[in-house]
Short mmCIF file of C-alpha atoms and ligand atoms in Angstrom, two decimals:
data_model
loop_
_atom_site.label_atom_id
_atom_site.label_comp_id
_atom_site.label_asym_id
_atom_site.label_seq_id
_atom_site.Cartn_x
_atom_site.Cartn_y
_atom_site.Cartn_z
CA UNK A 1 -19.19 132.53 -91.91
CA UNK A 2 -19.93 129.66 -91.35
CA UNK A 3 -22.68 128.25 -89.77
CA UNK A 4 -22.50 128.42 -85.78
CA UNK A 5 -24.24 124.97 -85.39
CA UNK A 6 -21.00 123.22 -87.20
CA UNK A 7 -19.19 124.11 -84.58
CA UNK A 8 -19.60 121.24 -82.67
CA UNK A 9 -20.42 118.96 -85.78
CA UNK A 10 -19.83 115.72 -85.94
CA UNK A 11 -21.43 114.18 -89.55
CA UNK A 12 -22.22 110.61 -90.64
CA UNK A 13 -22.58 109.70 -94.29
CA UNK A 14 -25.08 107.16 -95.33
CA UNK A 15 -24.93 105.61 -98.23
CA UNK A 16 -28.61 104.52 -98.56
CA UNK A 17 -28.54 101.88 -101.01
CA UNK A 18 -26.93 100.30 -97.61
CA UNK A 19 -27.97 101.78 -94.66
CA UNK A 20 -31.73 100.14 -92.74
CA UNK A 21 -33.63 98.46 -95.08
CA UNK A 22 -37.29 98.74 -93.19
CA UNK A 23 -39.32 97.46 -96.24
CA UNK A 24 -37.11 93.56 -97.08
CA UNK A 25 -37.00 94.90 -100.55
CA UNK A 26 -32.89 94.77 -100.07
CA UNK A 27 -32.55 97.90 -100.97
CA UNK A 28 -31.46 100.96 -97.43
CA UNK A 29 -34.75 102.98 -97.11
CA UNK A 30 -34.98 106.42 -96.45
CA UNK A 31 -37.39 104.80 -93.02
CA UNK A 32 -34.75 103.28 -92.06
CA UNK A 33 -32.50 106.10 -91.26
CA UNK A 34 -35.52 108.14 -89.30
CA UNK A 35 -35.20 104.29 -87.55
CA UNK A 36 -31.88 104.31 -86.21
CA UNK A 37 -31.38 108.19 -85.49
CA UNK A 38 -31.08 107.12 -82.32
CA UNK A 39 -28.10 104.84 -83.07
CA UNK A 40 -26.76 107.71 -85.02
CA UNK A 41 -26.92 110.26 -82.50
CA UNK A 42 -25.29 107.61 -79.60
CA UNK A 43 -22.88 107.63 -81.06
CA UNK A 44 -21.84 110.89 -81.02
CA UNK A 45 -22.82 112.52 -84.62
CA UNK A 46 -25.32 115.28 -84.79
CA UNK A 47 -25.78 115.73 -88.44
CA UNK A 48 -26.05 113.31 -91.56
CA UNK A 49 -24.44 112.64 -95.14
CA UNK A 50 -27.07 111.21 -97.56
CA UNK A 51 -25.91 110.34 -100.64
CA UNK A 52 -27.79 110.63 -103.24
CA UNK A 53 -30.86 109.63 -102.69
CA UNK A 54 -33.37 111.16 -105.49
CA UNK A 55 -34.93 109.60 -108.62
CA UNK A 56 -32.10 108.23 -111.38
CA UNK A 57 -31.49 105.16 -113.13
CA UNK A 58 -28.60 104.79 -110.72
CA UNK A 59 -26.08 103.69 -113.56
CA UNK A 60 -24.09 105.90 -111.13
CA UNK A 61 -25.40 105.32 -107.68
CA UNK A 62 -27.44 107.85 -108.01
CA UNK A 63 -25.20 110.50 -109.13
CA UNK A 64 -26.90 110.37 -112.18
CA UNK A 65 -29.69 112.60 -110.99
CA UNK A 66 -32.91 111.89 -113.08
CA UNK A 67 -35.82 114.47 -110.85
CA UNK A 68 -33.10 116.61 -108.47
CA UNK A 69 -37.12 117.81 -106.88
CA UNK A 70 -38.44 113.81 -105.97
CA UNK A 71 -36.68 110.74 -103.89
CA UNK A 72 -36.04 107.38 -105.32
CA UNK A 73 -38.44 105.17 -104.74
CA UNK A 74 -36.46 103.01 -103.72
CA UNK A 75 -35.39 105.16 -100.93
CA UNK A 76 -39.51 106.27 -100.37
CA UNK A 77 -40.68 109.63 -101.04
CA UNK A 78 -40.21 113.31 -100.80
CA UNK A 79 -43.00 113.36 -97.63
CA UNK A 80 -40.23 110.69 -95.75
CA UNK A 81 -37.72 112.63 -96.60
CA UNK A 82 -39.43 115.62 -95.31
CA UNK A 83 -40.74 113.60 -92.19
CA UNK A 84 -36.71 112.46 -91.46
CA UNK A 85 -35.83 116.76 -91.08
CA UNK A 86 -38.71 115.98 -88.92
CA UNK A 87 -37.34 113.14 -86.49
CA UNK A 88 -33.52 114.53 -87.12
CA UNK A 89 -33.94 118.23 -86.09
CA UNK A 90 -36.29 116.90 -83.07
CA UNK A 91 -33.48 115.38 -81.98
CA UNK A 92 -30.61 117.81 -82.42
CA UNK A 93 -28.94 115.91 -86.21
CA UNK A 94 -28.92 118.35 -89.74
CA UNK A 95 -29.53 116.22 -92.55
CA UNK A 96 -27.51 117.59 -96.14
CA UNK A 97 -28.89 116.91 -98.59
CA UNK A 98 -25.94 115.11 -101.86
CA UNK A 99 -25.39 118.53 -104.85
CA UNK A 100 -25.11 117.37 -107.93
CA UNK A 101 -24.67 120.89 -109.34
CA UNK A 102 -21.80 119.48 -112.01
CA UNK A 103 -24.37 117.17 -114.15
CA UNK A 104 -27.76 115.29 -114.84
CA UNK A 105 -28.79 111.41 -115.68
CA UNK A 106 -29.12 111.59 -119.47
CA UNK A 107 -31.81 110.85 -118.47
CA UNK A 108 -32.28 114.37 -117.20
CA UNK A 109 -36.07 115.90 -118.65
CA UNK A 110 -33.52 119.09 -119.42
CA UNK A 111 -31.52 116.83 -121.25
CA UNK A 112 -33.58 115.04 -123.57
CA UNK A 113 -35.19 118.01 -124.34
CA UNK A 114 -31.32 119.55 -125.39
CA UNK A 115 -31.27 116.52 -128.17
CA UNK A 116 -34.02 118.16 -129.41
CA UNK A 117 -32.87 119.63 -133.23
CA UNK A 118 -35.45 122.62 -131.85
CA UNK A 119 -34.53 125.05 -130.21
CA UNK A 120 -35.86 125.61 -126.89
CA UNK A 121 -35.58 126.37 -122.91
CA UNK A 122 -32.89 123.71 -123.19
CA UNK A 123 -30.52 124.13 -126.04
CA UNK A 124 -28.01 125.98 -123.46
CA UNK A 125 -28.94 124.41 -120.82
CA UNK A 126 -26.17 121.38 -121.09
CA UNK A 127 -22.22 122.36 -123.35
CA UNK A 128 -22.84 120.95 -127.30
CA UNK A 129 -20.56 122.15 -130.02
CA UNK A 130 -22.69 122.82 -133.61
CA UNK A 131 -22.26 119.94 -135.73
CA UNK A 132 -22.20 116.04 -135.22
CA UNK A 133 -18.43 115.11 -136.38
CA UNK A 134 -16.76 118.26 -134.33
CA UNK A 135 -14.28 116.60 -131.42
CA UNK A 136 -15.21 118.76 -127.85
CA UNK A 137 -11.64 120.10 -128.02
CA UNK A 138 -10.14 118.62 -125.21
CA UNK A 139 -13.40 117.52 -123.11
CA UNK A 140 -14.82 114.34 -123.65
CA UNK A 141 -17.83 113.57 -125.26
CA UNK A 142 -20.73 112.70 -126.87
CA UNK A 143 -22.09 112.19 -130.53
CA UNK A 144 -24.19 109.85 -132.06
CA UNK A 145 -27.15 110.48 -129.59
CA UNK A 146 -29.66 112.78 -130.72
CA UNK A 147 -31.73 114.37 -133.20
CA UNK A 148 -29.91 117.79 -132.98
CA UNK A 149 -26.35 117.78 -134.67
CA UNK A 150 -23.92 118.26 -132.30
CA UNK A 151 -21.56 116.22 -130.33
CA UNK A 152 -21.77 116.82 -125.90
CA UNK A 153 -19.53 116.94 -123.22
CA UNK A 154 -19.84 115.16 -120.32
CA UNK A 155 -18.80 116.23 -116.59
CA UNK A 156 -17.81 112.27 -115.41
CA UNK A 157 -19.08 109.14 -116.80
CA UNK A 158 -21.06 107.99 -120.18
CA UNK A 159 -24.87 109.07 -118.64
CA UNK A 160 -23.24 112.29 -117.06
CA UNK A 161 -24.05 114.79 -119.60
CA UNK A 162 -22.21 118.46 -118.43
CA UNK A 163 -24.43 121.36 -117.03
CA UNK A 164 -23.40 124.51 -119.31
CA UNK A 165 -22.41 127.23 -117.06
CA UNK A 166 -19.80 128.68 -119.81
CA UNK A 167 -16.85 129.09 -120.57
CA UNK A 168 -14.05 131.48 -118.64
CA UNK A 169 -11.40 131.47 -121.65
CA UNK A 170 -14.10 131.07 -124.59
CA UNK A 171 -11.65 129.02 -127.50
CA UNK A 172 -14.46 127.70 -129.68
CA UNK A 173 -17.09 129.54 -131.13
CA UNK A 174 -19.85 126.61 -129.76
CA UNK A 175 -18.19 127.93 -126.04
CA UNK A 176 -21.11 130.63 -124.67
CA UNK A 177 -19.04 133.00 -121.75
CA UNK A 178 -19.29 132.37 -118.35
CA UNK A 179 -21.81 135.11 -118.38
CA UNK A 180 -23.85 134.00 -120.81
CA UNK A 181 -27.79 134.18 -120.16
CA UNK A 182 -27.91 130.55 -120.41
CA UNK A 183 -25.02 129.73 -118.04
CA UNK A 184 -27.06 132.07 -115.72
CA UNK A 185 -29.53 130.42 -116.75
CA UNK A 186 -28.03 127.02 -115.43
CA UNK A 187 -26.59 128.83 -112.01
CA UNK A 188 -30.62 130.23 -111.19
CA UNK A 189 -31.59 126.34 -112.07
CA UNK A 190 -29.92 125.11 -109.33
CA UNK A 191 -30.44 127.25 -107.08
CA UNK A 192 -33.92 126.64 -107.15
CA UNK A 193 -33.87 122.71 -105.88
CA UNK A 194 -31.79 124.16 -103.94
CA UNK A 195 -34.50 125.78 -102.28
CA UNK A 196 -36.65 123.75 -103.35
CA UNK A 197 -35.29 121.32 -100.40
CA UNK A 198 -33.76 123.81 -97.73
CA UNK A 199 -38.10 124.70 -97.95
CA UNK A 200 -38.78 121.78 -97.43
CA UNK A 201 -36.15 122.08 -94.23
CA UNK A 202 -33.26 120.10 -94.94
CA UNK A 203 -30.24 121.68 -93.55
CA UNK A 204 -27.12 122.25 -96.78
CA UNK A 205 -26.07 119.88 -99.01
CA UNK A 206 -22.57 117.91 -99.56
CA UNK A 207 -22.14 119.21 -102.54
CA UNK A 208 -20.75 117.02 -105.54
CA UNK A 209 -17.73 117.69 -107.92
CA UNK A 210 -17.85 121.42 -106.75
CA UNK A 211 -15.14 122.51 -108.72
CA UNK A 212 -16.31 121.15 -112.26
CA UNK A 213 -19.07 123.17 -113.62
CA UNK A 214 -17.37 126.97 -115.40
CA UNK A 215 -14.88 125.12 -118.07
CA UNK A 216 -11.86 125.86 -119.52
CA UNK A 217 -11.42 128.66 -115.75
CA UNK A 218 -8.40 129.08 -114.22
CA UNK A 219 -6.07 128.18 -111.74
CA UNK A 220 -7.91 129.84 -109.39
CA UNK A 221 -11.33 128.58 -111.59
CA UNK A 222 -12.10 132.14 -111.08
CA UNK A 223 -15.16 130.92 -113.10
CA UNK A 224 -16.80 128.34 -110.73
CA UNK A 225 -15.28 130.26 -108.10
CA UNK A 226 -17.91 133.34 -108.88
CA UNK A 227 -20.59 130.70 -109.49
CA UNK A 228 -20.14 129.69 -105.38
CA UNK A 229 -19.95 133.00 -104.04
CA UNK A 230 -23.77 134.23 -106.44
CA UNK A 231 -24.73 130.80 -104.13
CA UNK A 232 -23.27 132.01 -101.08
CA UNK A 233 -24.95 135.33 -100.98
CA UNK A 234 -27.91 133.79 -101.59
CA UNK A 235 -27.90 131.25 -98.86
CA UNK A 236 -27.05 134.63 -96.59
CA UNK A 237 -29.99 135.97 -97.23
CA UNK A 238 -32.41 133.28 -97.25
CA UNK A 239 -31.30 130.28 -95.18
CA UNK A 240 -28.26 131.69 -92.68
CA UNK A 241 -28.03 128.58 -90.73
CA UNK A 242 -27.87 126.53 -94.09
CA UNK A 243 -23.97 124.72 -94.71
CA UNK A 244 -21.92 123.89 -98.06
CA UNK A 245 -19.66 121.39 -98.23
CA UNK A 246 -18.02 121.03 -101.24
CA UNK A 247 -15.58 117.84 -102.65
CA UNK A 248 -13.06 120.02 -104.28
CA UNK A 249 -10.13 118.62 -101.96
CA UNK A 250 -8.81 122.13 -101.96
CA UNK A 251 -9.58 124.21 -99.26
CA UNK A 252 -8.49 127.83 -99.81
CA UNK A 253 -9.74 128.05 -103.03
CA UNK A 254 -12.93 126.35 -101.46
CA UNK A 255 -13.90 128.07 -98.35
CA UNK A 256 -13.10 131.73 -100.03
CA UNK A 257 -16.03 130.16 -102.61
CA UNK A 258 -18.15 130.32 -100.09
CA UNK A 259 -17.60 126.88 -98.56
CA UNK A 260 -18.43 126.33 -94.70
CA UNK A 261 -15.86 123.15 -94.94
CA UNK A 262 -14.39 121.11 -97.96
CA UNK A 263 -12.95 117.18 -97.12
CA UNK A 264 -8.94 117.03 -96.87
CA UNK A 265 -9.49 114.45 -99.49
CA UNK A 266 -7.21 114.57 -102.03
CA UNK A 267 -7.08 112.14 -105.34
CA UNK A 268 -3.28 113.70 -106.33
CA UNK A 269 -1.72 112.16 -103.19
CA UNK A 270 -2.07 114.51 -100.61
CA UNK A 271 -4.74 114.78 -98.21
CA UNK A 272 -6.37 112.02 -97.02
CA UNK A 273 -4.63 109.22 -99.30
CA UNK A 274 -1.21 110.67 -97.50
CA UNK A 275 -2.72 110.02 -93.27
CA UNK A 276 -4.89 106.74 -94.80
CA UNK A 277 -4.31 104.91 -97.92
CA UNK A 278 -2.99 106.14 -101.45
CA UNK A 279 -6.57 106.91 -102.67
CA UNK A 280 -8.92 104.33 -104.92
CA UNK A 281 -5.77 102.43 -105.44
CA UNK A 282 -5.84 99.47 -102.90
CA UNK A 283 -3.03 97.39 -104.81
CA UNK A 284 -1.32 99.66 -104.46
CA UNK A 285 1.51 100.56 -101.88
CA UNK A 286 0.85 100.62 -98.38
CA UNK A 287 1.73 104.39 -96.60
CA UNK A 288 -0.47 104.73 -93.64
CA UNK A 289 0.72 106.89 -90.93
CA UNK A 290 -1.17 104.91 -88.40
CA UNK A 291 0.15 101.52 -89.15
CA UNK A 292 2.28 99.66 -87.21
CA UNK A 293 4.76 98.64 -88.70
CA UNK A 294 4.54 101.03 -91.28
CA UNK A 295 7.31 103.74 -90.01
CA UNK A 296 5.66 105.87 -91.60
CA UNK A 297 6.16 109.97 -90.81
CA UNK A 298 3.49 112.29 -90.14
CA UNK A 299 4.54 114.87 -92.27
CA UNK A 300 3.81 113.46 -95.51
CA UNK A 301 0.60 114.69 -94.24
CA UNK A 302 1.26 117.85 -92.39
CA UNK A 303 3.24 119.28 -95.53
CA UNK A 304 0.42 120.16 -97.36
CA UNK A 305 -2.57 119.64 -94.24
CA UNK A 306 -0.30 122.83 -92.75
CA UNK A 307 0.03 125.28 -95.91
CA UNK A 308 -4.11 124.91 -96.33
CA UNK A 309 -5.03 125.07 -92.57
CA UNK A 310 -2.92 128.26 -92.29
CA UNK A 311 -4.49 129.50 -95.07
CA UNK A 312 -8.14 129.40 -94.37
CA UNK A 313 -8.71 128.67 -90.80
CA UNK A 314 -10.49 132.14 -89.68
CA UNK A 315 -12.71 131.67 -93.25
CA UNK A 316 -14.42 127.40 -93.14
CA UNK A 317 -13.10 124.75 -91.95
CA UNK A 318 -11.23 120.87 -93.76
CA UNK A 319 -12.83 118.04 -93.24
CA UNK A 320 -11.45 115.10 -92.04
CA UNK A 321 -12.45 111.39 -92.43
CA UNK A 322 -12.72 108.21 -92.24
CA UNK A 323 -12.86 107.38 -95.82
CA UNK A 324 -16.25 108.05 -98.02
CA UNK A 325 -18.53 105.72 -100.88
CA UNK A 326 -15.81 106.63 -102.97
CA UNK A 327 -12.36 105.03 -100.62
CA UNK A 328 -11.31 102.03 -99.81
CA UNK A 329 -11.89 101.63 -96.53
CA UNK A 330 -9.18 101.63 -93.48
CA UNK A 331 -10.59 98.80 -92.05
CA UNK A 332 -8.41 96.97 -95.79
CA UNK A 333 -5.27 97.73 -95.15
CA UNK A 334 -5.69 98.84 -90.71
CA UNK A 335 -5.99 96.25 -88.04
CA UNK A 336 -8.33 97.30 -84.63
CA UNK A 337 -5.29 98.84 -82.75
CA UNK A 338 -4.57 101.20 -86.01
CA UNK A 339 -7.72 102.46 -86.84
CA UNK A 340 -9.21 103.65 -82.79
CA UNK A 341 -5.76 105.76 -83.67
CA UNK A 342 -6.13 107.07 -86.94
CA UNK A 343 -9.85 107.98 -85.34
CA UNK A 344 -8.48 108.64 -82.20
CA UNK A 345 -6.46 111.88 -84.60
CA UNK A 346 -9.21 112.60 -87.53
CA UNK A 347 -11.73 113.22 -84.51
CA UNK A 348 -9.32 115.58 -82.04
CA UNK A 349 -8.16 117.27 -85.27
CA UNK A 350 -9.86 120.53 -85.76
CA UNK A 351 -12.51 121.28 -88.43
CA UNK A 352 -15.49 119.47 -89.22
CA UNK A 353 -15.22 116.13 -89.76
CA UNK A 354 -17.16 112.81 -90.98
CA UNK A 355 -17.45 108.89 -90.09
CA UNK A 356 -18.31 106.97 -92.57
CA UNK A 357 -21.20 104.34 -91.81
CA UNK A 358 -19.80 101.56 -91.33
CA UNK A 359 -16.42 102.38 -90.34
CA UNK A 360 -16.75 102.83 -86.50
CA UNK A 361 -17.22 98.85 -86.01
CA UNK A 362 -14.61 98.42 -88.80
CA UNK A 363 -16.62 96.76 -91.28
CA UNK A 364 -14.24 95.93 -94.17
CA UNK A 365 -13.80 96.47 -97.55
CA UNK A 366 -15.13 93.34 -100.20
CA UNK A 367 -14.45 92.18 -102.93
CA UNK A 368 -17.18 92.85 -104.80
CA UNK A 369 -17.87 92.86 -109.21
CA UNK A 370 -18.87 96.44 -110.14
CA UNK A 371 -22.67 97.81 -109.16
CA UNK A 372 -24.44 100.88 -110.17
CA UNK A 373 -20.90 101.81 -111.68
CA UNK A 374 -19.58 101.37 -107.97
CA UNK A 375 -16.62 99.84 -109.85
CA UNK A 376 -13.69 99.13 -107.72
CA UNK A 377 -15.90 101.36 -105.32
CA UNK A 378 -18.32 99.09 -104.86
CA UNK A 379 -16.35 97.36 -102.20
CA UNK A 380 -17.03 100.36 -99.86
CA UNK A 381 -20.74 100.12 -100.00
CA UNK A 382 -22.02 96.66 -98.71
CA UNK A 383 -24.58 97.40 -96.73
CA UNK A 384 -24.21 97.43 -92.42
CA UNK A 385 -23.72 95.43 -90.49
CA UNK A 386 -26.32 95.30 -87.23
CA UNK A 387 -26.96 91.99 -84.94
CA UNK A 388 -26.47 88.65 -86.17
CA UNK A 389 -29.98 87.49 -87.40
CA UNK A 390 -31.06 87.47 -91.04
CA UNK A 391 -28.43 89.15 -93.22
CA UNK A 392 -26.54 90.84 -90.25
CA UNK A 393 -30.01 92.85 -89.94
CA UNK A 394 -29.53 94.53 -92.51
CA UNK A 395 -32.24 93.36 -94.17
CA UNK A 396 -35.38 90.71 -93.97
CA UNK A 397 -35.20 90.54 -97.68
CA UNK A 398 -34.13 87.58 -99.41
CA UNK A 399 -30.61 87.68 -99.39
CA UNK A 400 -30.37 86.89 -103.73
CA UNK A 401 -32.91 90.68 -103.67
CA UNK A 402 -30.31 92.48 -100.90
CA UNK A 403 -28.55 95.30 -103.13
CA UNK A 404 -25.09 94.24 -102.70
CA UNK A 405 -24.16 90.99 -99.93
CA UNK A 406 -23.31 91.93 -96.82
CA UNK A 407 -19.85 90.31 -95.86
CA UNK A 408 -20.33 86.56 -95.27
CA UNK A 409 -16.27 85.80 -92.77
CA UNK A 410 -17.29 84.44 -89.16
CA UNK A 411 -16.06 87.30 -87.82
CA UNK A 412 -18.54 90.01 -89.72
CA UNK A 413 -18.53 93.21 -87.90
CA UNK A 414 -21.47 93.97 -86.25
CA UNK A 415 -22.39 96.53 -83.79
CA UNK A 416 -23.91 94.51 -81.97
CA UNK A 417 -21.37 92.98 -80.60
CA UNK A 418 -19.23 95.59 -80.35
CA UNK A 419 -21.71 97.05 -78.01
CA UNK A 420 -20.91 94.25 -75.98
CA UNK A 421 -17.48 94.88 -75.60
CA UNK A 422 -15.64 97.05 -73.96
CA UNK A 423 -12.39 97.16 -75.69
CA UNK A 424 -14.77 97.19 -78.88
CA UNK A 425 -13.82 100.14 -82.30
CA UNK A 426 -17.22 101.03 -82.00
CA UNK A 427 -16.65 101.85 -77.83
CA UNK A 428 -14.02 104.35 -77.92
CA UNK A 429 -15.10 106.15 -81.00
CA UNK A 430 -18.16 107.21 -78.66
CA UNK A 431 -16.06 107.94 -75.75
CA UNK A 432 -13.44 110.29 -78.15
CA UNK A 433 -16.54 112.14 -79.87
CA UNK A 434 -18.32 112.20 -76.36
CA UNK A 435 -14.80 113.90 -75.51
CA UNK A 436 -15.46 116.07 -78.46
CA UNK A 437 -18.73 117.59 -77.98
CA UNK A 438 -17.51 118.27 -74.22
CA UNK A 439 -14.23 119.52 -74.70
CA UNK A 440 -14.87 123.40 -76.81
CA UNK A 441 -10.17 122.79 -76.60
CA UNK A 442 -10.55 119.82 -78.96
CA UNK A 443 -14.03 121.16 -81.44
CA UNK A 444 -13.76 122.70 -85.27
CA UNK A 445 -12.08 126.54 -84.07
CA UNK A 446 -9.92 125.80 -81.25
CA UNK A 447 -6.67 126.43 -82.48
CA UNK A 448 -4.08 123.51 -83.41
CA UNK A 449 0.02 123.67 -83.35
CA UNK A 450 2.16 120.49 -84.01
CA UNK A 451 4.36 121.15 -81.44
CA UNK A 452 6.08 118.00 -82.64
CA UNK A 453 6.33 115.91 -85.81
CA UNK A 454 9.20 114.49 -86.03
CA UNK A 455 10.28 110.48 -86.84
CA UNK A 456 10.62 108.46 -84.48
CA UNK A 457 8.81 110.75 -81.64
CA UNK A 458 5.04 110.98 -80.83
CA UNK A 459 3.36 113.91 -82.98
CA UNK A 460 2.75 115.70 -80.09
CA UNK A 461 -0.24 118.71 -81.24
CA UNK A 462 -1.82 121.66 -79.37
CA UNK A 463 -5.87 121.89 -79.51
CA UNK A 464 -6.48 125.15 -77.73
CA UNK A 465 -5.68 124.82 -74.06
CA UNK A 466 -5.01 120.31 -74.45
CA UNK A 467 -2.91 118.89 -76.02
CA UNK A 468 -3.21 115.61 -78.35
CA UNK A 469 -0.26 113.04 -78.75
CA UNK A 470 -0.44 109.55 -81.15
CA UNK A 471 2.41 106.96 -81.16
CA UNK A 472 1.50 104.36 -84.04
CA UNK A 473 4.62 102.55 -83.48
CA UNK A 474 5.74 99.23 -81.68
CA UNK A 475 7.70 100.77 -79.19
CA UNK A 476 6.91 103.72 -76.80
CA UNK A 477 8.39 107.24 -78.23
CA UNK A 478 9.01 109.85 -75.99
CA UNK A 479 9.54 113.70 -76.60
CA UNK A 480 10.72 116.42 -73.82
CA UNK A 481 8.73 119.09 -73.94
CA UNK A 482 7.42 122.04 -72.01
CA UNK A 483 3.26 121.82 -72.54
CA UNK A 484 1.99 123.32 -69.35
CA UNK A 485 -0.17 122.42 -66.64
CA UNK A 486 -1.89 118.91 -67.88
CA UNK A 487 -2.29 115.96 -67.30
CA UNK A 488 -3.85 112.84 -69.20
CA UNK A 489 -7.15 112.40 -69.72
CA UNK A 490 -8.27 110.36 -71.69
CA UNK A 491 -5.70 107.86 -73.49
CA UNK A 492 -6.07 104.42 -76.04
CA UNK A 493 -2.83 102.70 -74.67
CA UNK A 494 -1.33 104.65 -72.21
CA UNK A 495 0.72 107.43 -71.56
CA UNK A 496 2.55 109.75 -69.14
CA UNK A 497 3.97 113.90 -69.00
CA UNK A 498 6.24 114.43 -65.85
CA UNK A 499 9.44 116.27 -65.33
CA UNK A 500 9.15 118.09 -69.16
CA UNK A 501 9.00 114.66 -70.80
CA UNK A 502 5.63 113.17 -72.68
CA UNK A 503 5.84 108.65 -73.10
CA UNK A 504 3.05 107.72 -75.30
CA UNK A 505 3.73 103.49 -74.68
CA UNK A 506 3.86 101.97 -78.19
CA UNK A 507 -0.03 102.00 -80.61
CA UNK A 508 -1.04 104.81 -78.13
CA UNK A 509 -2.78 107.89 -77.73
CA UNK A 510 -3.79 110.66 -75.93
CA UNK A 511 -5.61 113.69 -74.80
CA UNK A 512 -3.50 115.96 -72.24
CA UNK A 513 -5.05 118.62 -70.25
C1 NOJ B 1 -18.06 112.25 -106.53
C2 NOJ B 1 -18.95 111.39 -106.27
O1 NOJ B 1 -18.75 111.00 -105.03
C3 NOJ B 1 -18.91 110.10 -107.28
O2 NOJ B 1 -19.58 108.98 -105.94
C4 NOJ B 1 -19.82 110.56 -108.49
O3 NOJ B 1 -19.17 108.94 -109.34
C5 NOJ B 1 -18.97 111.65 -109.07
N1 NOJ B 1 -18.62 112.40 -108.39
C6 NOJ B 1 -19.34 111.82 -109.51
O4 NOJ B 1 -20.37 112.92 -109.07
#
């Protein structure tokens, strides 16, 4: 069973590098997150996901962990992070850390030991072939960099050697089965890291590349799922209130494996990509359903989503997201009105939603050169824009020392300006989140049923006793439906329900209850 607090959770994702810098060194820090907790709470978010904040050479923005148990000095200390847990809890905010179980940095002490010619405790912690010239049977690999004769398998970039959880189907002499003691030891080492932070007060983890652990796994990811079920048993026993959110993008598999939530984020073109924009492909065609003139069909999204929802509604949650640190910000292709409609839908769907820092004010995707392995993703990771002061309030440091440049456009949105404008996107986000918190029928568990998804009509769905409808098009749309005894309680634009006919104005959204 998913942790009870998730039922009314709304997450705020923080890329710590770019959130708020309190010591003027040009990079965000843990103390900066603590200082802004009031803002996050006021926004309507009551949970955080913080991208990896651990010691790292930062060749992949911290997803290359050098020491899982130490906060990166550039962000602060372990004590700062514990203070963040306590301060957040006092304000009713939960904190998820980012767990990277599939790989470490090539500078992690385990990997350094694993590279040694002489066998030791860590020789099998990573996946090695037997001979210096071996190709690793279809896996990306590196040779020629170690004392040890053998090549090692990578999990992502060159800096990220794959941790060894064994192979579901062993077809090479150097591959260990998933039940080999060395593979079990890797699993236990990850559980040890989880216990370390949970005992210090974190509320769980977003889990990076959750499906990547056991290699040569079958389609159902049996081997990898077994690992997560084991981890789940540990949590149920020792930390029953802890939550796990997977980056798997296959809710039926992830939730069956013991996760509470899985992201609706499918790099193959389903999920988020069909609703918001093509993942990582900002030059590609714009299919967003919320674009006024795109004439998009919600069916493209529902085809996959409804299968997922029906399969998982009793097991855990699908997490809709405005964007994340790996995608193009939605402001890239949607204007402010379109964003209002998109977020209003995301925040009234079932499951546990995630808001990426800065999306609430419509921060832009910037055309930036790569930083710390970001590549195209770098443009979505620029500093938070707080107000009109130096560096838009992100840092008092020198412009040239900033982690990434702030948006220099004259009309760069800021929190201060958005707060002063009652018609801003920020206010819409606050209103819709306040409504969600006030009505159980708009939260994670309330049943979801599509009432109308026909092209040329509003997209209408039921949440418990409430009805939600959106019309992204530039002209009013209507549908005849018996919605019961409901009337509009929250509207963006215009909407009317009378005599069994629901009319939703151009670019409008409505909640009826
Ligand atoms: C997914 C993370 O979200 C991404 O930022 C990272 O580069 C890869 N996993 C590798 O850890």
